[in-house]
Amino acid sequence: QVQLVESGGGSVQAGGSLRLSCAASGYTYSNYCMGWFRQAPGKKREGVAAICSDGFTNYADSVKGRFTISQDNAKNTLYLQMNSLEPEDTAMYYCALMRRTTRPTMIADFYNYWGQGTQVTVSS
């Protein structure tokens, strides 16, 4: 059974940094994309960043230049480095996996598996 487990969330002041991790297990896909999505109360789920097995990466305009997505294949772990955090980044952050390399990558319905989420709170 595929499992995705997020960690690294917390509370920080504006301008601070956090690194989220997503530990993946139970899959053997050669073609895939992994992504980070977030959802704040009263708002729609938003794609944040994605990385695929063919090397393709993508970022939402709102986080470009501040966030970096990466993966460690040896550890089966996905990361999201978040710098220069702003209160608008406050949300529940979810890790997701699709068993294809479908473009565009920011469509939630394309993803097959989801983690439980980790909360990020940024205060001003």
JSON list of C-alpha atoms in Angstrom, two decimals:
[
{"chain": "A", "resi": 1, "resn": "GLN", "atom": "CA", "xyz": [0.00, 0.00, 0.00]},
{"chain": "A", "resi": 2, "resn": "VAL", "atom": "CA", "xyz": [1.37, 3.41, -0.98]},
{"chain": "A", "resi": 3, "resn": "GLN", "atom": "CA", "xyz": [1.95, 5.73, 1.94]},
{"chain": "A", "resi": 4, "resn": "LEU", "atom": "CA", "xyz": [2.97, 9.38, 1.97]},
{"chain": "A", "resi": 5, "resn": "VAL", "atom": "CA", "xyz": [3.84, 10.95, 5.31]},
{"chain": "A", "resi": 6, "resn": "GLU", "atom": "CA", "xyz": [4.51, 14.68, 5.61]},
{"chain": "A", "resi": 7, "resn": "SER", "atom": "CA", "xyz": [6.52, 16.33, 8.36]},
{"chain": "A", "resi": 8, "resn": "GLY", "atom": "CA", "xyz": [8.28, 19.59, 9.09]},
{"chain": "A", "resi": 9, "resn": "GLY", "atom": "CA", "xyz": [5.35, 21.94, 9.50]},
{"chain": "A", "resi": 10, "resn": "GLY", "atom": "CA", "xyz": [5.13, 24.43, 12.33]},
{"chain": "A", "resi": 11, "resn": "SER", "atom": "CA", "xyz": [4.72, 28.06, 13.30]},
{"chain": "A", "resi": 12, "resn": "VAL", "atom": "CA", "xyz": [7.18, 30.73, 12.18]},
{"chain": "A", "resi": 13, "resn": "GLN", "atom": "CA", "xyz": [7.32, 34.49, 11.87]},
{"chain": "A", "resi": 14, "resn": "ALA", "atom": "CA", "xyz": [7.14, 36.24, 8.53]},
{"chain": "A", "resi": 15, "resn": "GLY", "atom": "CA", "xyz": [10.47, 36.09, 6.77]},
{"chain": "A", "resi": 16, "resn": "GLY", "atom": "CA", "xyz": [11.39, 32.77, 8.32]},
{"chain": "A", "resi": 17, "resn": "SER", "atom": "CA", "xyz": [12.00, 29.39, 6.73]},
{"chain": "A", "resi": 18, "resn": "LEU", "atom": "CA", "xyz": [10.73, 25.83, 6.99]},
{"chain": "A", "resi": 19, "resn": "ARG", "atom": "CA", "xyz": [11.58, 22.62, 5.19]},
{"chain": "A", "resi": 20, "resn": "LEU", "atom": "CA", "xyz": [8.80, 20.13, 4.64]},
{"chain": "A", "resi": 21, "resn": "SER", "atom": "CA", "xyz": [9.50, 16.45, 4.05]},
{"chain": "A", "resi": 22, "resn": "CYS", "atom": "CA", "xyz": [7.39, 13.71, 2.51]},
{"chain": "A", "resi": 23, "resn": "ALA", "atom": "CA", "xyz": [8.46, 10.13, 3.07]},
{"chain": "A", "resi": 24, "resn": "ALA", "atom": "CA", "xyz": [7.10, 7.82, 0.37]},
{"chain": "A", "resi": 25, "resn": "SER", "atom": "CA", "xyz": [6.84, 4.05, 0.55]},
{"chain": "A", "resi": 26, "resn": "GLY", "atom": "CA", "xyz": [5.07, 1.15, -1.12]},
{"chain": "A", "resi": 27, "resn": "TYR", "atom": "CA", "xyz": [5.46, 2.13, -4.79]},
{"chain": "A", "resi": 28, "resn": "THR", "atom": "CA", "xyz": [7.74, 1.12, -7.68]},
{"chain": "A", "resi": 29, "resn": "TYR", "atom": "CA", "xyz": [6.70, 3.55, -10.41]},
{"chain": "A", "resi": 30, "resn": "SER", "atom": "CA", "xyz": [9.33, 4.48, -12.98]},
{"chain": "A", "resi": 31, "resn": "ASN", "atom": "CA", "xyz": [7.27, 7.37, -14.38]},
{"chain": "A", "resi": 32, "resn": "TYR", "atom": "CA", "xyz": [5.80, 9.68, -11.76]},
{"chain": "A", "resi": 33, "resn": "CYS", "atom": "CA", "xyz": [5.37, 13.18, -10.49]},
{"chain": "A", "resi": 34, "resn": "MET", "atom": "CA", "xyz": [5.29, 14.27, -6.89]},
{"chain": "A", "resi": 35, "resn": "GLY", "atom": "CA", "xyz": [3.79, 17.54, -5.80]},
{"chain": "A", "resi": 36, "resn": "TRP", "atom": "CA", "xyz": [3.00, 19.82, -2.92]},
{"chain": "A", "resi": 37, "resn": "PHE", "atom": "CA", "xyz": [-0.47, 21.32, -2.58]},
{"chain": "A", "resi": 38, "resn": "ARG", "atom": "CA", "xyz": [-1.85, 23.61, 0.09]},
{"chain": "A", "resi": 39, "resn": "GLN", "atom": "CA", "xyz": [-5.26, 24.63, 1.32]},
{"chain": "A", "resi": 40, "resn": "ALA", "atom": "CA", "xyz": [-6.17, 27.43, 3.70]},
{"chain": "A", "resi": 41, "resn": "PRO", "atom": "CA", "xyz": [-9.56, 27.72, 5.42]},
{"chain": "A", "resi": 42, "resn": "GLY", "atom": "CA", "xyz": [-12.15, 29.05, 3.01]},
{"chain": "A", "resi": 43, "resn": "LYS", "atom": "CA", "xyz": [-9.89, 28.71, -0.03]},
{"chain": "A", "resi": 44, "resn": "LYS", "atom": "CA", "xyz": [-9.53, 26.19, -2.83]},
{"chain": "A", "resi": 45, "resn": "ARG", "atom": "CA", "xyz": [-6.68, 23.71, -2.88]},
{"chain": "A", "resi": 46, "resn": "GLU", "atom": "CA", "xyz": [-3.69, 25.23, -4.65]},
{"chain": "A", "resi": 47, "resn": "GLY", "atom": "CA", "xyz": [-0.80, 23.54, -6.37]},
{"chain": "A", "resi": 48, "resn": "VAL", "atom": "CA", "xyz": [2.51, 24.78, -4.97]},
{"chain": "A", "resi": 49, "resn": "ALA", "atom": "CA", "xyz": [5.30, 22.84, -6.67]},
{"chain": "A", "resi": 50, "resn": "ALA", "atom": "CA", "xyz": [5.89, 19.58, -8.51]},
{"chain": "A", "resi": 51, "resn": "ILE", "atom": "CA", "xyz": [8.79, 17.45, -9.66]},
{"chain": "A", "resi": 52, "resn": "CYS", "atom": "CA", "xyz": [8.69, 14.51, -12.06]},
{"chain": "A", "resi": 53, "resn": "SER", "atom": "CA", "xyz": [10.86, 11.50, -12.81]},
{"chain": "A", "resi": 54, "resn": "ASP", "atom": "CA", "xyz": [11.88, 13.00, -16.16]},
{"chain": "A", "resi": 55, "resn": "GLY", "atom": "CA", "xyz": [13.34, 16.04, -14.40]},
{"chain": "A", "resi": 56, "resn": "PHE", "atom": "CA", "xyz": [10.48, 18.44, -15.02]},
{"chain": "A", "resi": 57, "resn": "THR", "atom": "CA", "xyz": [9.75, 20.92, -12.23]},
{"chain": "A", "resi": 58, "resn": "ASN", "atom": "CA", "xyz": [7.04, 23.51, -11.85]},
{"chain": "A", "resi": 59, "resn": "TYR", "atom": "CA", "xyz": [6.10, 26.19, -9.32]},
{"chain": "A", "resi": 60, "resn": "ALA", "atom": "CA", "xyz": [3.10, 28.33, -8.63]},
{"chain": "A", "resi": 61, "resn": "ASP", "atom": "CA", "xyz": [3.76, 31.98, -9.43]},
{"chain": "A", "resi": 62, "resn": "SER", "atom": "CA", "xyz": [3.05, 32.90, -5.82]},
{"chain": "A", "resi": 63, "resn": "VAL", "atom": "CA", "xyz": [6.01, 30.86, -4.52]},
{"chain": "A", "resi": 64, "resn": "LYS", "atom": "CA", "xyz": [8.48, 31.08, -7.41]},
{"chain": "A", "resi": 65, "resn": "GLY", "atom": "CA", "xyz": [11.83, 32.30, -6.17]},
{"chain": "A", "resi": 66, "resn": "ARG", "atom": "CA", "xyz": [10.99, 31.54, -2.54]},
{"chain": "A", "resi": 67, "resn": "PHE", "atom": "CA", "xyz": [10.27, 27.80, -2.50]},
{"chain": "A", "resi": 68, "resn": "THR", "atom": "CA", "xyz": [12.37, 24.95, -3.87]},
{"chain": "A", "resi": 69, "resn": "ILE", "atom": "CA", "xyz": [11.18, 21.40, -4.48]},
{"chain": "A", "resi": 70, "resn": "SER", "atom": "CA", "xyz": [13.66, 18.55, -4.48]},
{"chain": "A", "resi": 71, "resn": "GLN", "atom": "CA", "xyz": [13.84, 14.82, -3.94]},
{"chain": "A", "resi": 72, "resn": "ASP", "atom": "CA", "xyz": [16.28, 12.29, -2.61]},
{"chain": "A", "resi": 73, "resn": "ASN", "atom": "CA", "xyz": [15.64, 9.11, -4.56]},
{"chain": "A", "resi": 74, "resn": "ALA", "atom": "CA", "xyz": [17.89, 7.02, -2.31]},
{"chain": "A", "resi": 75, "resn": "LYS", "atom": "CA", "xyz": [15.73, 7.97, 0.67]},
{"chain": "A", "resi": 76, "resn": "ASN", "atom": "CA", "xyz": [12.41, 8.06, -1.23]},
{"chain": "A", "resi": 77, "resn": "THR", "atom": "CA", "xyz": [11.82, 11.49, 0.25]},
{"chain": "A", "resi": 78, "resn": "LEU", "atom": "CA", "xyz": [10.39, 14.67, -1.23]},
{"chain": "A", "resi": 79, "resn": "TYR", "atom": "CA", "xyz": [11.28, 18.09, 0.18]},
{"chain": "A", "resi": 80, "resn": "LEU", "atom": "CA", "xyz": [9.91, 21.59, 0.00]},
{"chain": "A", "resi": 81, "resn": "GLN", "atom": "CA", "xyz": [12.29, 24.29, 1.17]},
{"chain": "A", "resi": 82, "resn": "MET", "atom": "CA", "xyz": [10.27, 27.39, 2.01]},
{"chain": "A", "resi": 83, "resn": "ASN", "atom": "CA", "xyz": [12.08, 30.70, 2.48]},
{"chain": "A", "resi": 84, "resn": "SER", "atom": "CA", "xyz": [10.85, 34.25, 3.01]},
{"chain": "A", "resi": 85, "resn": "LEU", "atom": "CA", "xyz": [7.56, 32.96, 4.36]},
{"chain": "A", "resi": 86, "resn": "GLU", "atom": "CA", "xyz": [4.59, 35.30, 4.46]},
{"chain": "A", "resi": 87, "resn": "PRO", "atom": "CA", "xyz": [1.27, 35.08, 6.33]},
{"chain": "A", "resi": 88, "resn": "GLU", "atom": "CA", "xyz": [-0.39, 34.25, 3.01]},
{"chain": "A", "resi": 89, "resn": "ASP", "atom": "CA", "xyz": [1.55, 30.97, 3.01]},
{"chain": "A", "resi": 90, "resn": "THR", "atom": "CA", "xyz": [-0.41, 29.77, 6.05]},
{"chain": "A", "resi": 91, "resn": "ALA", "atom": "CA", "xyz": [-2.18, 26.56, 5.06]},
{"chain": "A", "resi": 92, "resn": "MET", "atom": "CA", "xyz": [-2.29, 22.82, 5.40]},
{"chain": "A", "resi": 93, "resn": "TYR", "atom": "CA", "xyz": [0.35, 21.42, 3.06]},
{"chain": "A", "resi": 94, "resn": "TYR", "atom": "CA", "xyz": [-0.17, 18.07, 1.36]},
{"chain": "A", "resi": 95, "resn": "CYS", "atom": "CA", "xyz": [2.22, 15.77, -0.45]},
{"chain": "A", "resi": 96, "resn": "ALA", "atom": "CA", "xyz": [0.85, 13.92, -3.48]},
{"chain": "A", "resi": 97, "resn": "LEU", "atom": "CA", "xyz": [2.00, 11.29, -5.99]},
{"chain": "A", "resi": 98, "resn": "MET", "atom": "CA", "xyz": [0.82, 10.55, -9.52]},
{"chain": "A", "resi": 99, "resn": "ARG", "atom": "CA", "xyz": [1.87, 7.40, -11.33]},
{"chain": "A", "resi": 100, "resn": "ARG", "atom": "CA", "xyz": [2.40, 9.22, -14.63]},
{"chain": "A", "resi": 101, "resn": "THR", "atom": "CA", "xyz": [4.19, 12.32, -15.85]},
{"chain": "A", "resi": 102, "resn": "THR", "atom": "CA", "xyz": [1.09, 14.19, -16.94]},
{"chain": "A", "resi": 103, "resn": "ARG", "atom": "CA", "xyz": [1.28, 17.90, -17.78]},
{"chain": "A", "resi": 104, "resn": "PRO", "atom": "CA", "xyz": [0.24, 20.28, -16.39]},
{"chain": "A", "resi": 105, "resn": "THR", "atom": "CA", "xyz": [1.30, 19.17, -12.93]},
{"chain": "A", "resi": 106, "resn": "MET", "atom": "CA", "xyz": [-0.84, 21.45, -10.77]},
{"chain": "A", "resi": 107, "resn": "ILE", "atom": "CA", "xyz": [-4.11, 19.58, -11.28]},
{"chain": "A", "resi": 108, "resn": "ALA", "atom": "CA", "xyz": [-5.06, 17.80, -8.07]},
{"chain": "A", "resi": 109, "resn": "ASP", "atom": "CA", "xyz": [-7.22, 15.23, -9.88]},
{"chain": "A", "resi": 110, "resn": "PHE", "atom": "CA", "xyz": [-4.14, 13.91, -11.70]},
{"chain": "A", "resi": 111, "resn": "TYR", "atom": "CA", "xyz": [-2.64, 12.66, -8.44]},
{"chain": "A", "resi": 112, "resn": "ASN", "atom": "CA", "xyz": [-3.37, 9.17, -7.20]},
{"chain": "A", "resi": 113, "resn": "TYR", "atom": "CA", "xyz": [-2.11, 9.23, -3.61]},
{"chain": "A", "resi": 114, "resn": "TRP", "atom": "CA", "xyz": [-2.10, 11.84, -0.86]},
{"chain": "A", "resi": 115, "resn": "GLY", "atom": "CA", "xyz": [-0.54, 12.31, 2.52]},
{"chain": "A", "resi": 116, "resn": "GLN", "atom": "CA", "xyz": [-2.35, 13.44, 5.64]},
{"chain": "A", "resi": 117, "resn": "GLY", "atom": "CA", "xyz": [-1.00, 16.99, 5.56]},
{"chain": "A", "resi": 118, "resn": "THR", "atom": "CA", "xyz": [1.18, 19.14, 7.77]},
{"chain": "A", "resi": 119, "resn": "GLN", "atom": "CA", "xyz": [0.18, 22.56, 9.07]},
{"chain": "A", "resi": 120, "resn": "VAL", "atom": "CA", "xyz": [2.24, 25.67, 8.31]},
{"chain": "A", "resi": 121, "resn": "THR", "atom": "CA", "xyz": [1.39, 28.86, 10.17]},
{"chain": "A", "resi": 122, "resn": "VAL", "atom": "CA", "xyz": [3.17, 32.15, 9.44]},
{"chain": "A", "resi": 123, "resn": "SER", "atom": "CA", "xyz": [2.58, 35.07, 11.77]},
{"chain": "A", "resi": 124, "resn": "SER", "atom": "CA", "xyz": [3.24, 38.73, 11.09]}
]
